[in-house]
Amino acid sequence: MEALHHLVHSELELTEHDSLRAAVPLLPTLSSSVILPKTEKEKEAVAMHEGEVFLQNVEYNNPNVLFPRSMVLLTSPNYIISFLRGLVVSIGGLTESLVKASSSAFVDYLTEHEQDLQSVCDGLMKVLVSDYKNDRVVVPLFKTVELMLTNVILDDEMGNGFVAKFVHQIKLELKGCGSVGKLLATLSPLANCLQFTDNSCVLSQIMLLLCHRYPRVRKGMADAFYTALVTFDDVISNTEEISQILEETVWEDPNDIDELRAKRNKICDLVGVSQPKLLKSSKPKPKASTVEQFDSYSDLVGRAGY
């Protein structure tokens, strides 16, 4: 059973050349009634993946064929977690053909099968929790959530439930995080969470990131927040005044942190969330400079490994 989960995971996480090698041993295994409990939806999956004709006539080294046909595994309660773990790596990966094929298949499937949205949302959260601090999975999963929130319509009740768990897990992932790429990957999905009515936890996290120590993170969060305000102006009040502050402020300025905090706190008042409080270190510092509180661009570049 564990080997089968590994195959389901690996099928969608490989390069185009290797995907066929993962798919071929998976197919006859799926047809085993001993290994795969046959719910009605799983019978459909087996029917789609059975037989010599299937193996001979379907180009499984073609991601435009592999991904759409594999999406039926999202209906399997036994394999959805393993499947999603492999799928998010493809969606958030670097190989353009895999990214396009997997993203398109995922969005098309969820658009046509709204009844499976809840199980997919729950599955994504289980992967995020189980792969805590595993950036190889977590970072592309952030991109997968962004794809889902920008292309698939979740009703407000489902969205609010998902967002509360998602933002909580983002806080845990970003605690003590020094990875610039990971920080930047959270900004757009976080801003897209504002589309739901119960978004106070989202706004609180955005307010923290608006005054993050890394200039690029501050600028990126301001840009993503501005875009969300334009897109979801019916959910957030005072959008015009907030947008003006976001546009006129130089968020990447490393030398005027107090002014940035003042602007951020003004936005907090406008959206109705508490202003973040500065944490005072118990260790004495020779000089409490703004450069120590918010790293400069040179520090950012150094940490990024350039």
mmCIF file of C-alpha atoms in Angstrom:
data_model
loop_
_atom_site.group_PDB
_atom_site.id
_atom_site.type_symbol
_atom_site.label_atom_id
_atom_site.label_comp_id
_atom_site.label_asym_id
_atom_site.label_seq_id
_atom_site.Cartn_x
_atom_site.Cartn_y
_atom_site.Cartn_z
ATOM 1 C CA MET A 1 0.000 0.000 0.000
ATOM 2 C CA GLU A 2 2.813 2.406 0.858
ATOM 3 C CA ALA A 3 4.486 1.652 -2.474
ATOM 4 C CA LEU A 4 1.276 2.496 -4.331
ATOM 5 C CA HIS A 5 0.997 5.844 -2.535
ATOM 6 C CA HIS A 6 4.579 6.559 -3.577
ATOM 7 C CA LEU A 7 3.738 5.748 -7.222
ATOM 8 C CA VAL A 8 0.672 8.018 -7.190
ATOM 9 C CA HIS A 9 2.796 10.801 -5.704
ATOM 10 C CA SER A 10 5.659 10.283 -8.129
ATOM 11 C CA GLU A 11 3.538 10.029 -11.276
ATOM 12 C CA LEU A 12 2.946 13.786 -11.412
ATOM 13 C CA GLU A 13 6.177 15.008 -9.851
ATOM 14 C CA LEU A 14 8.557 13.835 -12.550
ATOM 15 C CA THR A 15 9.840 15.248 -15.816
ATOM 16 C CA GLU A 16 7.971 14.505 -19.044
ATOM 17 C CA HIS A 17 10.405 11.707 -19.929
ATOM 18 C CA ASP A 18 9.981 9.966 -16.587
ATOM 19 C CA SER A 19 6.206 10.366 -16.187
ATOM 20 C CA LEU A 20 5.497 7.370 -18.432
ATOM 21 C CA ARG A 21 7.841 5.197 -16.395
ATOM 22 C CA ALA A 22 5.866 6.126 -13.273
ATOM 23 C CA ALA A 23 2.465 5.741 -14.938
ATOM 24 C CA VAL A 24 3.017 2.283 -16.471
ATOM 25 C CA PRO A 25 3.567 0.371 -13.195
ATOM 26 C CA LEU A 26 0.783 2.394 -11.583
ATOM 27 C CA LEU A 27 -1.915 1.393 -14.065
ATOM 28 C CA PRO A 28 -2.099 -2.380 -13.540
ATOM 29 C CA THR A 29 -1.782 -1.809 -9.799
ATOM 30 C CA LEU A 30 -4.848 0.437 -9.839
ATOM 31 C CA SER A 31 -6.878 -2.348 -11.406
ATOM 32 C CA SER A 32 -6.270 -4.686 -8.458
ATOM 33 C CA SER A 33 -9.431 -4.988 -6.390
ATOM 34 C CA VAL A 34 -7.323 -6.288 -3.510
ATOM 35 C CA ILE A 35 -5.153 -3.151 -3.261
ATOM 36 C CA LEU A 36 -7.604 -0.462 -4.330
ATOM 37 C CA PRO A 37 -11.004 -0.471 -2.514
ATOM 38 C CA LYS A 38 -13.597 0.164 -5.179
ATOM 39 C CA THR A 39 -15.841 3.085 -4.367
ATOM 40 C CA GLU A 40 -17.955 4.173 -7.323
ATOM 41 C CA LYS A 41 -15.551 6.986 -8.170
ATOM 42 C CA GLU A 42 -12.536 4.714 -7.803
ATOM 43 C CA LYS A 43 -14.161 2.232 -10.191
ATOM 44 C CA GLU A 44 -14.310 5.073 -12.697
ATOM 45 C CA ALA A 45 -10.614 5.716 -12.136
ATOM 46 C CA VAL A 46 -9.793 2.056 -12.654
ATOM 47 C CA ALA A 47 -11.900 1.883 -15.826
ATOM 48 C CA MET A 48 -9.988 4.837 -17.207
ATOM 49 C CA HIS A 49 -6.606 3.300 -16.369
ATOM 50 C CA GLU A 50 -7.092 -0.358 -17.416
ATOM 51 C CA GLY A 51 -6.088 -2.585 -20.280
ATOM 52 C CA GLU A 52 -3.562 -3.133 -23.033
ATOM 53 C CA VAL A 53 -5.368 -0.736 -25.350
ATOM 54 C CA PHE A 54 -4.951 1.997 -22.762
ATOM 55 C CA LEU A 55 -1.212 1.412 -22.456
ATOM 56 C CA GLN A 56 -0.689 1.238 -26.201
ATOM 57 C CA ASN A 57 -2.802 4.157 -27.360
ATOM 58 C CA VAL A 58 -2.386 6.848 -24.709
ATOM 59 C CA GLU A 59 0.721 9.047 -24.752
ATOM 60 C CA TYR A 60 1.531 9.232 -21.064
ATOM 61 C CA ASN A 61 4.817 10.955 -21.776
ATOM 62 C CA ASN A 62 2.680 13.889 -22.939
ATOM 63 C CA PRO A 63 1.729 16.040 -19.909
ATOM 64 C CA ASN A 64 -1.338 17.342 -21.762
ATOM 65 C CA VAL A 65 -2.619 13.764 -21.713
ATOM 66 C CA LEU A 66 -1.253 12.620 -18.361
ATOM 67 C CA PHE A 67 -2.663 15.371 -16.157
ATOM 68 C CA PRO A 68 -6.285 15.555 -17.378
ATOM 69 C CA ARG A 69 -6.686 11.773 -17.169
ATOM 70 C CA SER A 70 -5.040 11.574 -13.763
ATOM 71 C CA MET A 71 -7.305 14.189 -12.142
ATOM 72 C CA VAL A 72 -9.883 11.512 -11.427
ATOM 73 C CA LEU A 73 -7.648 10.438 -8.519
ATOM 74 C CA LEU A 74 -8.850 13.577 -6.732
ATOM 75 C CA THR A 75 -12.034 11.596 -6.107
ATOM 76 C CA SER A 76 -10.211 8.810 -4.270
ATOM 77 C CA PRO A 77 -10.188 9.252 -0.483
ATOM 78 C CA ASN A 78 -7.396 6.657 -0.326
ATOM 79 C CA TYR A 79 -4.970 8.423 -2.655
ATOM 80 C CA ILE A 80 -5.950 12.096 -2.849
ATOM 81 C CA ILE A 81 -3.230 13.208 -0.397
ATOM 82 C CA SER A 82 -0.438 11.384 -2.230
ATOM 83 C CA PHE A 83 -1.807 12.635 -5.535
ATOM 84 C CA LEU A 84 -1.981 16.265 -4.364
ATOM 85 C CA ARG A 85 1.529 16.114 -2.955
ATOM 86 C CA GLY A 86 2.850 15.256 -6.407
ATOM 87 C CA LEU A 87 0.455 17.568 -8.245
ATOM 88 C CA VAL A 88 1.412 20.750 -6.350
ATOM 89 C CA VAL A 89 5.086 20.183 -7.150
ATOM 90 C CA SER A 90 4.200 20.125 -10.858
ATOM 91 C CA ILE A 91 1.912 23.171 -10.653
ATOM 92 C CA GLY A 92 4.487 25.197 -8.736
ATOM 93 C CA GLY A 93 7.494 23.824 -10.584
ATOM 94 C CA LEU A 94 9.938 25.294 -13.082
ATOM 95 C CA THR A 95 9.275 23.164 -16.184
ATOM 96 C CA GLU A 96 6.956 25.315 -18.281
ATOM 97 C CA SER A 97 5.190 22.475 -20.095
ATOM 98 C CA LEU A 98 4.426 20.685 -16.812
ATOM 99 C CA VAL A 99 3.273 23.878 -15.105
ATOM 100 C CA LYS A 100 0.869 24.729 -17.944
ATOM 101 C CA ALA A 101 -0.516 21.222 -18.346
ATOM 102 C CA SER A 102 -0.969 20.532 -14.632
ATOM 103 C CA SER A 103 -2.440 23.973 -13.890
ATOM 104 C CA SER A 104 -4.915 23.787 -16.760
ATOM 105 C CA ALA A 105 -6.028 20.260 -15.856
ATOM 106 C CA PHE A 106 -6.446 21.166 -12.178
ATOM 107 C CA VAL A 107 -8.544 24.273 -12.852
ATOM 108 C CA ASP A 108 -10.639 22.542 -15.518
ATOM 109 C CA TYR A 109 -11.364 19.622 -13.222
ATOM 110 C CA LEU A 110 -12.411 21.767 -10.246
ATOM 111 C CA THR A 111 -14.551 23.991 -12.463
ATOM 112 C CA GLU A 112 -16.420 20.959 -13.791
ATOM 113 C CA HIS A 113 -16.581 19.061 -10.476
ATOM 114 C CA GLU A 114 -17.604 21.587 -7.840
ATOM 115 C CA GLN A 115 -18.740 18.762 -5.592
ATOM 116 C CA ASP A 116 -15.085 17.846 -5.046
ATOM 117 C CA LEU A 117 -13.922 21.319 -3.994
ATOM 118 C CA GLN A 118 -14.252 20.660 -0.264
ATOM 119 C CA SER A 119 -12.246 17.438 -0.373
ATOM 120 C CA VAL A 120 -9.525 19.163 -2.436
ATOM 121 C CA CYS A 121 -9.355 22.093 0.023
ATOM 122 C CA ASP A 122 -9.130 19.662 2.936
ATOM 123 C CA GLY A 123 -6.495 17.645 1.103
ATOM 124 C CA LEU A 124 -4.328 20.698 0.415
ATOM 125 C CA MET A 125 -4.426 21.632 4.087
ATOM 126 C CA LYS A 126 -3.432 18.101 5.120
ATOM 127 C CA VAL A 127 -0.456 18.255 2.766
ATOM 128 C CA LEU A 128 0.512 21.694 4.106
ATOM 129 C CA VAL A 129 0.396 20.433 7.687
ATOM 130 C CA SER A 130 2.152 17.107 7.038
ATOM 131 C CA ASP A 131 4.926 18.795 5.018
ATOM 132 C CA TYR A 132 5.491 21.567 7.562
ATOM 133 C CA LYS A 133 8.717 23.473 6.766
ATOM 134 C CA ASN A 134 9.343 21.230 3.745
ATOM 135 C CA ASP A 135 9.839 24.049 1.241
ATOM 136 C CA ARG A 136 10.056 21.634 -1.686
ATOM 137 C CA VAL A 137 6.338 20.973 -1.232
ATOM 138 C CA VAL A 138 5.126 24.007 0.732
ATOM 139 C CA VAL A 139 6.293 26.721 -1.682
ATOM 140 C CA PRO A 140 4.664 25.165 -4.771
ATOM 141 C CA LEU A 141 1.575 24.480 -2.665
ATOM 142 C CA PHE A 142 1.277 28.238 -2.032
ATOM 143 C CA LYS A 143 1.281 28.717 -5.807
ATOM 144 C CA THR A 144 -1.368 26.002 -6.176
ATOM 145 C CA VAL A 145 -3.624 27.762 -3.659
ATOM 146 C CA GLU A 146 -3.161 31.022 -5.561
ATOM 147 C CA LEU A 147 -4.143 29.255 -8.787
ATOM 148 C CA MET A 148 -7.254 27.815 -7.149
ATOM 149 C CA LEU A 149 -8.360 31.077 -5.534
ATOM 150 C CA THR A 150 -7.931 33.108 -8.738
ATOM 151 C CA ASN A 151 -9.627 30.637 -11.088
ATOM 152 C CA VAL A 152 -12.141 28.601 -9.089
ATOM 153 C CA ILE A 153 -15.153 30.009 -7.283
ATOM 154 C CA LEU A 154 -15.442 28.851 -3.672
ATOM 155 C CA ASP A 155 -18.628 29.774 -1.855
ATOM 156 C CA ASP A 156 -18.144 32.092 1.113
ATOM 157 C CA GLU A 157 -18.685 29.436 3.777
ATOM 158 C CA MET A 158 -16.164 27.033 2.236
ATOM 159 C CA GLY A 159 -13.734 29.871 1.551
ATOM 160 C CA ASN A 160 -13.860 31.233 5.087
ATOM 161 C CA GLY A 161 -13.173 27.807 6.559
ATOM 162 C CA PHE A 162 -10.244 27.186 4.233
ATOM 163 C CA VAL A 163 -8.730 30.648 4.693
ATOM 164 C CA ALA A 164 -8.739 30.459 8.500
ATOM 165 C CA LYS A 165 -6.693 27.234 8.410
ATOM 166 C CA PHE A 166 -4.484 28.411 5.552
ATOM 167 C CA VAL A 167 -3.501 31.702 7.209
ATOM 168 C CA HIS A 168 -2.809 29.923 10.505
ATOM 169 C CA GLN A 169 -0.425 27.570 8.708
ATOM 170 C CA ILE A 170 1.237 30.483 6.871
ATOM 171 C CA LYS A 171 2.028 32.076 10.248
ATOM 172 C CA LEU A 172 3.709 28.868 11.381
ATOM 173 C CA GLU A 173 5.651 28.516 8.130
ATOM 174 C CA LEU A 174 6.910 32.112 8.195
ATOM 175 C CA LYS A 175 7.960 32.145 11.836
ATOM 176 C CA GLY A 176 11.726 32.644 11.766
ATOM 177 C CA CYS A 177 11.747 32.252 7.976
ATOM 178 C CA GLY A 178 14.827 33.646 6.227
ATOM 179 C CA SER A 179 13.987 32.350 2.744
ATOM 180 C CA VAL A 180 13.182 35.253 0.434
ATOM 181 C CA GLY A 181 11.596 32.990 -2.172
ATOM 182 C CA LYS A 182 9.282 31.411 0.373
ATOM 183 C CA LEU A 183 8.256 34.776 1.794
ATOM 184 C CA LEU A 184 7.466 36.167 -1.653
ATOM 185 C CA ALA A 185 5.498 33.024 -2.565
ATOM 186 C CA THR A 186 3.012 33.673 0.255
ATOM 187 C CA LEU A 187 2.070 37.229 -0.757
ATOM 188 C CA SER A 188 -0.279 36.731 -3.697
ATOM 189 C CA PRO A 189 -2.209 33.743 -2.272
ATOM 190 C CA LEU A 190 -2.567 35.628 1.002
ATOM 191 C CA ALA A 191 -3.952 38.700 -0.774
ATOM 192 C CA ASN A 192 -6.387 36.530 -2.742
ATOM 193 C CA CYS A 193 -7.804 35.234 0.544
ATOM 194 C CA LEU A 194 -9.336 38.704 1.035
ATOM 195 C CA GLN A 195 -12.196 37.803 -1.315
ATOM 196 C CA PHE A 196 -14.060 36.110 1.548
ATOM 197 C CA THR A 197 -16.041 37.995 4.171
ATOM 198 C CA ASP A 198 -14.311 36.623 7.276
ATOM 199 C CA ASN A 199 -10.924 38.070 6.360
ATOM 200 C CA SER A 200 -9.704 39.737 9.561
ATOM 201 C CA CYS A 201 -6.975 37.099 10.057
ATOM 202 C CA VAL A 202 -5.822 37.727 6.482
ATOM 203 C CA LEU A 203 -5.646 41.478 7.008
ATOM 204 C CA SER A 204 -3.683 41.063 10.246
ATOM 205 C CA GLN A 205 -1.071 38.941 8.479
ATOM 206 C CA ILE A 206 -0.868 41.419 5.589
ATOM 207 C CA MET A 207 -0.274 44.256 8.055
ATOM 208 C CA LEU A 208 2.683 42.377 9.531
ATOM 209 C CA LEU A 209 4.229 41.773 6.114
ATOM 210 C CA LEU A 210 3.808 45.416 5.082
ATOM 211 C CA CYS A 211 6.542 46.230 7.599
ATOM 212 C CA HIS A 212 8.656 43.123 7.178
ATOM 213 C CA ARG A 213 12.408 43.589 7.560
ATOM 214 C CA TYR A 214 13.020 42.730 3.890
ATOM 215 C CA PRO A 215 12.271 45.626 1.501
ATOM 216 C CA ARG A 216 11.218 43.324 -1.342
ATOM 217 C CA VAL A 217 8.696 41.601 0.891
ATOM 218 C CA ARG A 218 7.201 44.946 1.962
ATOM 219 C CA LYS A 219 6.962 46.137 -1.641
ATOM 220 C CA GLY A 220 5.574 42.795 -2.842
ATOM 221 C CA MET A 221 2.940 42.722 -0.110
ATOM 222 C CA ALA A 222 1.866 46.290 -0.873
ATOM 223 C CA ASP A 223 1.513 45.464 -4.585
ATOM 224 C CA ALA A 224 -0.455 42.272 -3.929
ATOM 225 C CA PHE A 225 -2.683 44.059 -1.401
ATOM 226 C CA TYR A 226 -3.373 46.878 -3.868
ATOM 227 C CA THR A 227 -4.356 44.387 -6.584
ATOM 228 C CA ALA A 228 -6.681 42.597 -4.164
ATOM 229 C CA LEU A 229 -8.337 45.891 -3.189
ATOM 230 C CA VAL A 230 -9.082 46.624 -6.831
ATOM 231 C CA THR A 231 -10.389 43.101 -7.417
ATOM 232 C CA PHE A 232 -12.402 42.644 -4.189
ATOM 233 C CA ASP A 233 -13.500 46.223 -3.513
ATOM 234 C CA ASP A 234 -16.956 45.043 -2.420
ATOM 235 C CA VAL A 235 -15.507 43.061 0.524
ATOM 236 C CA ILE A 236 -13.177 45.678 2.072
ATOM 237 C CA SER A 237 -14.205 49.172 3.149
ATOM 238 C CA ASN A 238 -12.253 52.407 2.607
ATOM 239 C CA THR A 239 -10.567 50.928 -0.454
ATOM 240 C CA GLU A 240 -9.961 54.292 -2.118
ATOM 241 C CA GLU A 241 -8.069 55.782 0.838
ATOM 242 C CA ILE A 242 -6.115 52.586 1.441
ATOM 243 C CA SER A 243 -5.177 52.339 -2.235
ATOM 244 C CA GLN A 244 -3.896 55.898 -2.183
ATOM 245 C CA ILE A 245 -1.639 55.169 0.796
ATOM 246 C CA LEU A 246 -0.321 52.001 -0.857
ATOM 247 C CA GLU A 247 0.443 53.840 -4.095
ATOM 248 C CA GLU A 248 2.125 56.887 -2.572
ATOM 249 C CA THR A 249 4.321 55.060 -0.053
ATOM 250 C CA VAL A 250 7.824 53.843 -0.968
ATOM 251 C CA TRP A 251 7.580 50.537 0.877
ATOM 252 C CA GLU A 252 11.074 49.387 -0.086
ATOM 253 C CA ASP A 253 12.712 52.426 1.527
ATOM 254 C CA PRO A 254 15.167 51.040 4.131
ATOM 255 C CA ASN A 255 15.796 54.399 5.806
ATOM 256 C CA ASP A 256 12.386 55.564 6.958
ATOM 257 C CA ILE A 257 10.941 52.654 8.910
ATOM 258 C CA ASP A 258 9.077 54.787 11.428
ATOM 259 C CA GLU A 259 7.196 56.501 8.608
ATOM 260 C CA LEU A 260 6.348 53.133 7.052
ATOM 261 C CA ARG A 261 4.975 51.907 10.367
ATOM 262 C CA ALA A 262 2.844 55.042 10.660
ATOM 263 C CA LYS A 263 1.390 54.445 7.188
ATOM 264 C CA ARG A 264 0.812 50.788 7.980
ATOM 265 C CA ASN A 265 -0.917 51.649 11.254
ATOM 266 C CA LYS A 266 -3.169 54.084 9.399
ATOM 267 C CA ILE A 267 -4.224 51.234 7.127
ATOM 268 C CA CYS A 268 -4.863 49.053 10.183
ATOM 269 C CA ASP A 269 -7.322 51.655 11.471
ATOM 270 C CA LEU A 270 -9.038 51.877 8.086
ATOM 271 C CA VAL A 271 -9.570 48.107 7.777
ATOM 272 C CA GLY A 272 -10.441 47.654 11.451
ATOM 273 C CA VAL A 273 -7.639 45.408 12.714
ATOM 274 C CA SER A 274 -5.268 45.917 15.626
ATOM 275 C CA GLN A 275 -1.964 47.620 14.995
ATOM 276 C CA PRO A 276 0.978 45.200 15.338
ATOM 277 C CA LYS A 277 3.091 45.829 18.414
ATOM 278 C CA LEU A 278 6.878 45.972 18.249
ATOM 279 C CA LEU A 279 8.551 43.193 20.175
ATOM 280 C CA LYS A 280 11.358 44.397 22.414
ATOM 281 C CA SER A 281 14.332 42.101 22.648
ATOM 282 C CA SER A 282 15.497 41.130 26.142
ATOM 283 C CA LYS A 283 19.101 41.256 24.950
ATOM 284 C CA PRO A 284 20.754 44.699 25.021
ATOM 285 C CA LYS A 285 21.902 46.041 21.670
ATOM 286 C CA PRO A 286 24.693 48.546 21.150
ATOM 287 C CA LYS A 287 22.515 50.613 18.869
ATOM 288 C CA ALA A 288 18.863 50.136 18.013
ATOM 289 C CA SER A 289 19.097 51.274 14.416
ATOM 290 C CA THR A 290 16.461 50.840 11.752
ATOM 291 C CA VAL A 291 18.950 48.824 9.718
ATOM 292 C CA GLU A 292 18.964 46.210 12.486
ATOM 293 C CA GLN A 293 15.182 46.117 12.561
ATOM 294 C CA PHE A 294 14.744 45.961 8.781
ATOM 295 C CA ASP A 295 17.560 44.490 6.696
ATOM 296 C CA SER A 296 18.848 46.468 3.741
ATOM 297 C CA TYR A 297 18.845 45.290 0.153
ATOM 298 C CA SER A 298 22.420 44.075 0.494
ATOM 299 C CA ASP A 299 21.369 41.792 3.332
ATOM 300 C CA LEU A 300 18.402 40.563 1.302
ATOM 301 C CA VAL A 301 20.586 39.725 -1.682
ATOM 302 C CA GLY A 302 23.094 38.001 0.551
ATOM 303 C CA ARG A 303 20.464 35.780 2.117
ATOM 304 C CA ALA A 304 19.020 34.973 -1.311
ATOM 305 C CA GLY A 305 22.389 33.543 -2.302
ATOM 306 C CA TYR A 306 23.228 35.870 -5.173
#
